[in-house]
Coordinates of N, CA and C and ligand atoms in Angstrom, one line a residue:
M1 N 17.9 -2.8 -10.2 CA 16.8 -2.5 -10.2 C 15.6 -2.7 -10.8
T2 N 14.5 -2.9 -11.1 CA 13.2 -2.6 -11.8 C 12.2 -1.8 -11.6
I3 N 12.0 -1.1 -12.5 CA 10.6 -0.5 -12.4 C 9.0 -1.3 -12.5
K4 N 8.2 -1.7 -11.7 CA 7.3 -2.8 -12.1 C 6.0 -1.6 -12.2
P5 N 5.6 -2.2 -13.1 CA 4.1 -1.9 -13.5 C 3.1 -2.0 -12.3
I6 N 2.3 -0.7 -12.1 CA 1.1 -0.9 -10.9 C 0.0 -1.1 -11.4
L7 N -0.8 -2.1 -11.1 CA -1.8 -2.4 -11.0 C -2.9 -1.3 -10.7
I8 N -4.0 -1.3 -11.7 CA -5.3 -0.6 -11.6 C -6.2 -1.0 -11.5
H9 N -6.9 -0.4 -10.0 CA -8.3 -0.9 -10.0 C -9.2 -0.6 -10.9
P10 N -10.4 -1.6 -11.6 CA -10.5 -2.8 -10.8 C -10.0 -3.9 -11.6
D11 N -9.2 -4.9 -10.4 CA -8.8 -6.0 -10.9 C -8.5 -6.8 -10.3
P12 N -8.8 -8.1 -10.5 CA -9.2 -9.0 -9.4 C -7.8 -9.7 -8.8
R13 N -6.4 -9.2 -8.7 CA -5.7 -9.3 -8.1 C -5.6 -8.4 -6.8
L14 N -6.0 -7.7 -6.9 CA -6.2 -6.4 -5.9 C -7.1 -6.6 -4.8
K15 N -8.0 -8.1 -5.4 CA -9.2 -8.4 -4.0 C -8.3 -9.5 -3.4
K16 N -7.8 -10.3 -4.1 CA -7.3 -11.5 -3.0 C -6.5 -11.6 -1.9
L17 N -6.5 -12.1 -1.3 CA -5.8 -12.6 0.1 C -4.4 -12.8 -0.4
A18 N -3.3 -12.2 0.3 CA -1.8 -12.4 -0.1 C -1.4 -13.6 1.1
A19 N -0.3 -14.3 0.2 CA 0.3 -15.5 0.6 C 1.1 -15.1 1.7
P20 N 1.3 -15.6 2.9 CA 2.5 -15.3 4.1 C 3.9 -15.9 3.5
V21 N 5.0 -15.0 4.0 CA 6.1 -15.6 2.9 C 6.6 -16.6 4.1
A22 N 7.2 -17.8 3.8 CA 7.9 -18.8 4.5 C 9.2 -18.6 4.7
D23 N 9.8 -18.6 4.1 CA 11.5 -18.3 3.8 C 11.8 -17.4 3.4
L24 N 12.8 -16.2 3.9 CA 13.5 -15.0 3.0 C 14.2 -15.8 2.1
S25 N 14.1 -15.5 0.9 CA 15.3 -15.4 -0.2 C 15.7 -14.1 -1.0
D26 N 16.9 -14.7 -1.7 CA 17.4 -13.4 -2.5 C 16.4 -13.1 -3.5
E27 N 15.5 -13.7 -4.3 CA 14.5 -13.4 -5.3 C 13.5 -12.4 -4.4
L28 N 13.5 -12.5 -3.0 CA 12.1 -11.8 -2.1 C 13.2 -10.4 -2.0
R29 N 13.7 -10.4 -1.4 CA 14.9 -9.5 -1.1 C 14.7 -8.2 -2.7
Q30 N 15.0 -9.2 -3.8 CA 15.1 -8.5 -5.1 C 13.4 -7.7 -5.3
L31 N 13.0 -8.5 -4.9 CA 11.1 -8.1 -5.4 C 11.2 -6.8 -4.0
A32 N 11.6 -6.7 -2.9 CA 11.4 -5.6 -2.3 C 12.3 -4.7 -2.5
D33 N 13.3 -4.9 -3.0 CA 14.2 -3.7 -3.7 C 13.4 -2.9 -5.1
D34 N 13.0 -3.9 -6.0 CA 11.9 -3.5 -6.9 C 10.8 -2.8 -6.5
M35 N 10.2 -3.1 -5.4 CA 9.1 -2.6 -4.9 C 9.3 -1.0 -4.5
L36 N 10.7 -1.0 -3.8 CA 10.7 0.7 -3.3 C 11.2 1.5 -4.4
E37 N 11.9 0.8 -5.2 CA 12.2 1.5 -6.9 C 10.9 2.0 -7.5
T38 N 10.1 1.4 -7.3 CA 8.6 1.8 -7.8 C 8.0 2.5 -7.4
M39 N 8.0 2.6 -5.8 CA 7.3 3.4 -5.3 C 7.9 4.8 -5.2
Y40 N 9.2 5.0 -5.1 CA 9.8 6.3 -5.1 C 9.4 6.9 -6.7
D41 N 9.7 6.0 -7.4 CA 9.6 6.5 -8.6 C 7.8 7.1 -9.4
A42 N 6.9 6.5 -8.3 CA 5.4 6.5 -8.4 C 5.5 8.4 -8.5
P43 N 5.3 8.9 -7.8 CA 6.0 8.6 -6.1 C 4.9 8.8 -5.6
G44 N 5.2 7.6 -4.1 CA 4.3 7.4 -3.2 C 5.0 7.3 -2.3
I45 N 4.1 7.0 -1.0 CA 4.5 6.6 0.3 C 4.7 5.0 0.7
G46 N 4.3 4.1 -0.1 CA 3.9 2.8 0.1 C 3.6 2.6 -1.3
L47 N 3.7 1.1 -0.8 CA 3.7 -0.3 -2.2 C 3.3 -1.6 -1.5
A48 N 2.2 -1.9 -1.8 CA 2.1 -3.5 -1.1 C 2.3 -4.3 -2.3
A49 N 2.9 -5.6 -2.3 CA 3.2 -6.5 -3.4 C 1.9 -7.0 -4.5
P50 N 1.0 -7.1 -3.7 CA -0.2 -7.2 -5.1 C -0.5 -6.0 -5.8
Q51 N -0.1 -5.3 -5.7 CA -0.4 -4.2 -6.4 C 0.7 -4.1 -7.5
I52 N 1.6 -5.0 -7.4 CA 2.6 -5.3 -8.6 C 2.4 -7.0 -9.3
G53 N 1.2 -7.4 -8.9 CA 0.6 -8.5 -9.4 C 1.2 -10.0 -8.1
Q54 N 2.2 -9.4 -7.3 CA 2.9 -10.5 -6.8 C 1.5 -10.9 -5.2
L55 N 0.9 -12.2 -4.9 CA 0.3 -12.2 -4.0 C 0.8 -13.0 -2.6
T56 N 1.9 -11.7 -2.2 CA 3.2 -12.3 -1.3 C 2.7 -11.0 0.1
R57 N 2.8 -11.4 1.2 CA 2.7 -10.6 2.0 C 3.8 -9.7 2.7
L58 N 4.2 -9.0 1.5 CA 5.3 -8.1 1.6 C 4.7 -6.3 1.6
I59 N 5.3 -5.3 2.1 CA 4.7 -4.1 1.7 C 6.6 -3.4 2.1
V60 N 6.2 -2.0 1.2 CA 7.5 -1.5 1.6 C 6.9 0.3 1.8
M61 N 7.6 1.2 2.6 CA 7.0 2.5 2.8 C 8.4 3.1 3.3
D62 N 8.2 4.3 2.9 CA 8.8 5.5 3.2 C 7.7 7.1 3.4
C63 N 7.5 7.2 4.5 CA 6.3 7.9 5.0 C 7.4 9.6 5.4
V64 N 8.7 9.4 5.1 CA 9.1 11.3 5.4 C 9.0 11.7 4.2
K65 N 8.7 13.0 4.4 CA 8.0 14.0 3.5 C 8.9 15.2 3.3
E66 N 9.5 15.4 4.2 CA 10.2 16.8 4.7 C 11.5 16.7 3.9
E67 N 11.6 17.8 2.8 CA 12.7 18.2 2.1 C 13.9 18.2 3.1
G68 N 15.0 17.7 2.3 CA 16.4 17.5 2.9 C 16.4 16.4 4.1
A69 N 15.5 15.8 4.8 CA 15.6 14.3 5.4 C 15.9 13.8 5.2
A70 N 16.7 12.8 5.7 CA 16.7 11.2 5.0 C 16.1 10.7 4.8
P71 N 15.8 9.6 3.8 CA 15.1 8.6 3.6 C 14.8 7.6 4.4
Q72 N 13.8 6.7 5.1 CA 13.6 5.8 5.9 C 13.0 4.9 5.3
P73 N 13.5 3.8 3.7 CA 12.8 3.0 3.2 C 12.7 1.5 4.3
T74 N 11.5 1.5 4.4 CA 11.1 0.2 5.2 C 9.9 -0.9 4.6
V75 N 10.9 -2.1 4.4 CA 10.6 -3.1 4.3 C 10.1 -4.2 5.0
M76 N 8.7 -4.8 4.8 CA 8.0 -5.5 5.8 C 7.7 -6.7 5.3
F77 N 7.9 -7.9 5.8 CA 7.3 -9.3 5.3 C 6.5 -9.7 6.5
N78 N 5.3 -10.2 5.8 CA 4.6 -10.6 6.9 C 4.2 -9.8 8.2
P79 N 3.6 -8.3 8.0 CA 3.4 -7.3 8.7 C 2.0 -8.0 9.6
E80 N 1.8 -7.5 11.2 CA 1.0 -7.8 11.5 C 0.5 -6.6 12.5
V81 N -0.7 -6.5 12.7 CA -0.7 -5.1 13.6 C -1.5 -6.1 14.8
L82 N -0.9 -5.7 16.1 CA -0.4 -6.3 17.6 C -2.0 -5.9 17.7
A83 N -1.5 -4.3 18.0 CA -2.6 -3.4 18.8 C -3.2 -2.3 18.3
A84 N -4.1 -1.8 18.3 CA -4.7 -0.5 18.0 C -5.1 0.6 18.7
S85 N -4.8 1.6 18.7 CA -5.5 2.3 19.8 C -7.0 3.0 19.5
D86 N -7.4 3.3 20.7 CA -8.9 3.5 20.4 C -9.0 5.0 19.9
E87 N -7.8 6.0 20.2 CA -8.3 7.1 19.3 C -8.0 6.8 17.7
L88 N -8.7 7.7 17.0 CA -8.8 7.7 15.7 C -8.4 8.9 15.2
N89 N -7.8 8.3 13.4 CA -7.3 9.7 13.3 C -8.2 9.8 11.5
T90 N -8.2 10.6 11.0 CA -8.8 10.8 9.3 C -7.8 11.8 8.6
Y91 N -7.4 10.9 7.6 CA -6.4 11.3 6.9 C -7.0 11.3 5.6
E92 N -6.6 12.3 4.7 CA -6.9 12.0 2.9 C -6.3 10.7 2.6
E93 N -6.9 10.1 1.8 CA -5.5 8.9 1.8 C -5.5 8.2 0.3
G94 N -4.7 8.5 -0.6 CA -4.3 8.0 -2.1 C -4.1 6.9 -2.0
C95 N -4.0 6.7 -3.5 CA -4.0 4.8 -3.8 C -3.2 4.7 -5.3
L96 N -2.0 4.5 -5.3 CA -1.2 4.1 -6.5 C -2.0 3.3 -7.5
S97 N -2.8 2.3 -7.1 CA -3.6 1.6 -7.9 C -5.2 2.3 -8.1
I98 N -5.5 3.6 -7.6 CA -6.3 4.7 -7.8 C -6.0 5.9 -8.4
P99 N -5.5 6.2 -9.0 CA -4.2 7.4 -9.4 C -5.4 8.5 -9.7
E100 N -5.0 9.4 -8.6 CA -5.9 10.8 -8.8 C -7.3 10.7 -8.2
Q101 N -7.2 9.9 -7.1 CA -8.5 10.1 -6.3 C -8.1 9.9 -4.9
F102 N -9.0 10.7 -4.0 CA -8.4 10.9 -2.6 C -10.1 11.0 -2.2
A103 N -9.7 10.3 -0.6 CA -11.1 10.6 0.0 C -10.6 9.9 1.8
E104 N -11.5 11.2 2.7 CA -11.1 10.9 3.8 C -11.2 9.0 4.2
V105 N -10.2 8.9 5.0 CA -10.6 7.5 6.0 C -10.1 7.1 7.3
T106 N -10.8 7.1 8.1 CA -10.9 7.1 9.6 C -10.3 5.6 10.2
R107 N -9.3 6.0 10.6 CA -8.6 4.4 11.3 C -7.7 4.8 12.6
P108 N -7.6 3.7 13.1 CA -6.8 3.9 14.9 C -5.7 4.8 14.5
A109 N -5.2 5.8 15.4 CA -4.8 6.6 15.4 C -3.2 6.0 15.1
E110 N -2.9 5.2 16.4 CA -1.7 4.6 16.4 C -1.5 2.9 16.1
V111 N -0.7 2.3 15.7 CA -0.7 0.9 15.7 C 0.7 0.2 16.1
T112 N 0.7 -1.2 16.8 CA 1.7 -1.7 16.8 C 1.8 -2.7 16.0
V113 N 3.0 -2.6 15.2 CA 3.2 -3.6 14.1 C 4.2 -4.8 14.4
R114 N 4.0 -5.8 14.1 CA 5.3 -6.8 14.0 C 5.5 -7.1 12.4
W115 N 6.9 -7.3 12.4 CA 6.9 -8.1 10.8 C 8.5 -8.3 10.8
I116 N 8.9 -9.0 9.7 CA 9.8 -9.5 9.5 C 11.2 -8.5 8.8
D117 N 12.0 -8.1 9.3 CA 12.7 -7.4 8.2 C 13.8 -7.9 6.8
R118 N 14.4 -7.3 6.0 CA 15.2 -7.6 5.1 C 15.9 -8.6 5.0
D119 N 16.6 -8.3 6.7 CA 17.8 -9.4 6.9 C 17.0 -10.5 7.5
G120 N 15.9 -10.5 7.9 CA 14.9 -11.7 8.2 C 14.9 -11.2 9.9
A121 N 15.3 -10.3 10.2 CA 15.0 -10.3 11.6 C 13.4 -10.5 12.2
E122 N 13.1 -10.2 13.4 CA 11.4 -10.0 14.1 C 12.1 -8.3 14.1
Q123 N 11.0 -7.7 13.8 CA 10.8 -6.3 14.6 C 9.3 -5.8 14.9
T124 N 9.4 -5.1 16.2 CA 8.2 -4.5 16.1 C 8.4 -3.0 16.7
R125 N 7.5 -2.8 16.6 CA 7.3 -1.0 16.7 C 5.8 -0.5 16.5
D126 N 6.0 0.9 17.3 CA 4.6 2.1 17.2 C 4.5 2.5 16.3
F127 N 3.9 2.9 15.9 CA 3.9 4.1 14.8 C 2.7 4.8 15.2
G128 N 2.9 6.1 14.6 CA 1.6 7.1 14.7 C 1.6 8.0 13.6
G129 N 0.7 8.9 13.2 CA 0.4 9.9 12.2 C 0.6 9.3 10.8
L130 N 1.4 9.6 10.1 CA 1.3 9.0 8.3 C 1.8 7.9 8.5
W131 N 2.4 7.6 9.3 CA 3.4 6.0 9.3 C 1.8 5.2 9.8
A132 N 1.2 5.0 11.1 CA 0.2 4.4 11.2 C -1.0 4.7 10.2
T133 N -1.4 5.6 9.5 CA -2.2 5.6 8.2 C -1.4 4.4 7.0
C134 N -0.5 5.3 6.4 CA 0.0 4.4 5.7 C 0.4 2.4 5.9
V135 N 0.8 2.6 7.5 CA 1.0 0.9 6.9 C 0.0 0.1 7.4
Q136 N -1.4 1.0 7.7 CA -2.9 0.2 7.9 C -3.4 0.1 6.4
H137 N -3.1 1.0 5.7 CA -3.3 1.1 4.3 C -2.7 -0.2 3.4
E138 N -1.7 -0.4 3.5 CA -0.8 -1.2 2.8 C -1.0 -2.6 3.0
I139 N -1.5 -3.0 5.0 CA -1.5 -4.2 5.5 C -3.2 -4.3 4.8
D140 N -3.8 -3.5 4.4 CA -5.5 -3.9 3.5 C -5.2 -4.2 2.3
H141 N -4.1 -3.9 1.5 CA -3.9 -4.5 0.2 C -3.5 -5.6 0.1
L142 N -2.7 -6.3 1.6 CA -2.4 -8.0 1.7 C -3.5 -8.7 1.7
D143 N -4.9 -7.8 2.5 CA -6.0 -8.6 2.6 C -7.1 -8.6 1.4
G144 N -7.0 -7.5 0.4 CA -7.6 -7.7 -0.7 C -8.5 -6.4 -0.7
K145 N -7.9 -5.2 0.3 CA -9.1 -4.4 0.7 C -8.1 -3.2 0.0
L146 N -9.1 -2.3 -0.5 CA -8.7 -0.8 -0.7 C -9.4 0.2 -0.1
F147 N -8.7 1.1 -0.1 CA -9.3 2.5 0.9 C -10.8 2.9 0.2
I148 N -11.0 2.5 -0.8 CA -12.4 2.9 -1.2 C -13.5 1.9 -0.7
D149 N -13.0 1.0 -0.3 CA -14.1 0.3 0.4 C -14.5 0.2 1.7
Y150 N -14.0 1.5 2.1 CA -14.3 2.3 3.3 C -15.3 3.6 3.5
L151 N -15.7 3.6 1.5 CA -16.4 5.0 1.5 C -17.8 4.2 1.0
K152 N -18.8 5.3 1.2 CA -20.4 4.8 1.0 C -20.3 4.2 -0.5
P153 N -21.5 3.4 -0.8 CA -21.1 2.5 -1.8 C -21.2 3.2 -3.4
L154 N -22.2 4.4 -3.1 CA -22.4 5.3 -4.1 C -20.7 5.8 -5.2
K155 N -20.3 6.6 -3.7 CA -18.8 7.1 -3.7 C -18.0 5.8 -4.4
R156 N -18.0 4.7 -4.1 CA -17.3 3.9 -4.3 C -17.1 3.3 -5.5
Q157 N -18.6 3.2 -6.4 CA -19.1 2.7 -7.7 C -18.4 4.1 -8.4
L158 N -18.7 5.4 -8.0 CA -18.5 6.4 -9.1 C -16.6 6.6 -9.2
I159 N -16.2 6.6 -7.7 CA -14.9 6.6 -8.4 C -14.3 4.7 -9.2
T160 N -14.9 3.5 -8.7 CA -14.6 2.6 -9.7 C -14.9 3.1 -11.2
R161 N -15.6 3.6 -11.4 CA -16.6 3.6 -12.9 C -15.4 4.9 -13.6
K162 N -14.8 5.7 -12.9 CA -13.9 7.1 -13.4 C -12.5 5.4 -14.0
M163 N -12.3 4.8 -12.9 CA -11.1 3.7 -13.1 C -10.9 2.7 -14.4
V164 N -12.2 2.6 -14.4 CA -12.7 1.5 -15.5 C -12.4 2.7 -17.1
K165 N -12.8 3.7 -16.6 CA -12.7 4.7 -18.1 C -11.3 5.1 -18.6
L166 N -10.5 5.2 -17.2 CA -9.2 5.4 -17.1 C -7.8 3.9 -17.8
K167 N -8.8 3.2 -17.3 CA -7.7 1.8 -17.9 C -8.2 1.6 -19.5
R168 N -9.4 2.2 -19.8 CA -10.2 2.2 -21.4 C -9.1 3.2 -22.4
E169 N -9.1 4.1 -21.6 CA -8.1 5.2 -22.3 C -6.6 4.9 -22.2
R170 N -5.7 4.3 -21.3 CA -4.7 4.2 -21.3 C -4.6 2.4 -22.1
A171 N -5.9 1.9 -21.9 CA -5.4 0.6 -23.4 C -5.3 0.8 -24.5
R172 N -5.9 2.5 -25.1 CA -5.7 2.6 -27.2 C -4.6 3.5 -26.9
F173 N -3.4 3.6 -26.2 CA -2.8 4.0 -26.3 C -1.1 3.3 -26.1
Ligands
K1U1 O1 -0.6 1.7 -1.3 C1 -0.6 2.6 -2.3 O2 -1.7 2.7 -2.7 C2 0.6 4.1 -1.9 C3 -0.5 5.1 -1.0 C4 0.0 5.2 0.1 C5 -0.9 5.9 1.0 C6 -1.2 7.2 1.1 C7 -1.5 8.4 1.6 C8 -2.6 7.4 3.0 C9 -2.3 5.9 3.2 C10 -1.7 5.7 2.1 C11 0.4 6.4 -1.7 O3 1.8 6.0 -1.5 S1 -0.4 7.6 -3.1 C12 0.7 8.7 -3.4 C13 0.7 9.8 -2.0 O4 0.2 9.6 -0.9 C14 2.3 10.7 -2.2 C15 2.7 10.4 -3.3 C16 3.7 11.7 -3.3 C17 4.3 12.5 -2.3 C18 3.6 12.3 -1.3 C19 2.3 11.5 -1.0
ZN2 ZN1 -3.2 1.7 -2.0

């Protein structure tokens, strides 16, 4: 497995619509495995393929945070939100493409998601808590949307400026 470099905002590839997966292949399974390794290494609780420059509808997640609890690596091809609760939840979100920046985002508290798993089987499941927040954040990545797009323009511009500076500094070394 390979740890892939994660794109940092602003990057045009993070604003594009990702294409659905037509047929599962060993190459796509390898991409999912590389994404899981990249996510655990970061560390993060989710990762979407566009964040490593692949414009494919593929996300990975593991929102198990408790010490000693069994990991739950989750791979979703073509994930779709089928239903969302009226009840909302506010969570302080971060993003591996926007390092060290956090902001409160309000989203549906529960969602029903359908996807194709790593074995090619269709799955449908209800998510709540952090899993619900994370799966919506990751599906947004597939639609070229970042959590800062939910913020007021001034705050979004401030964060974007910080990221431009960070990328300039990283490019010098
Ligand atoms: O998509 C991403 O950029 C990953 C992102 C997912 C996410 C975080 C918070 C709310 C919604 C979605 C991250 O994983 S940021 C890092 C993070 O949250 C974390 C890192 C280590 C331990 C626990 C959490
Ligand atoms: Zn993100």
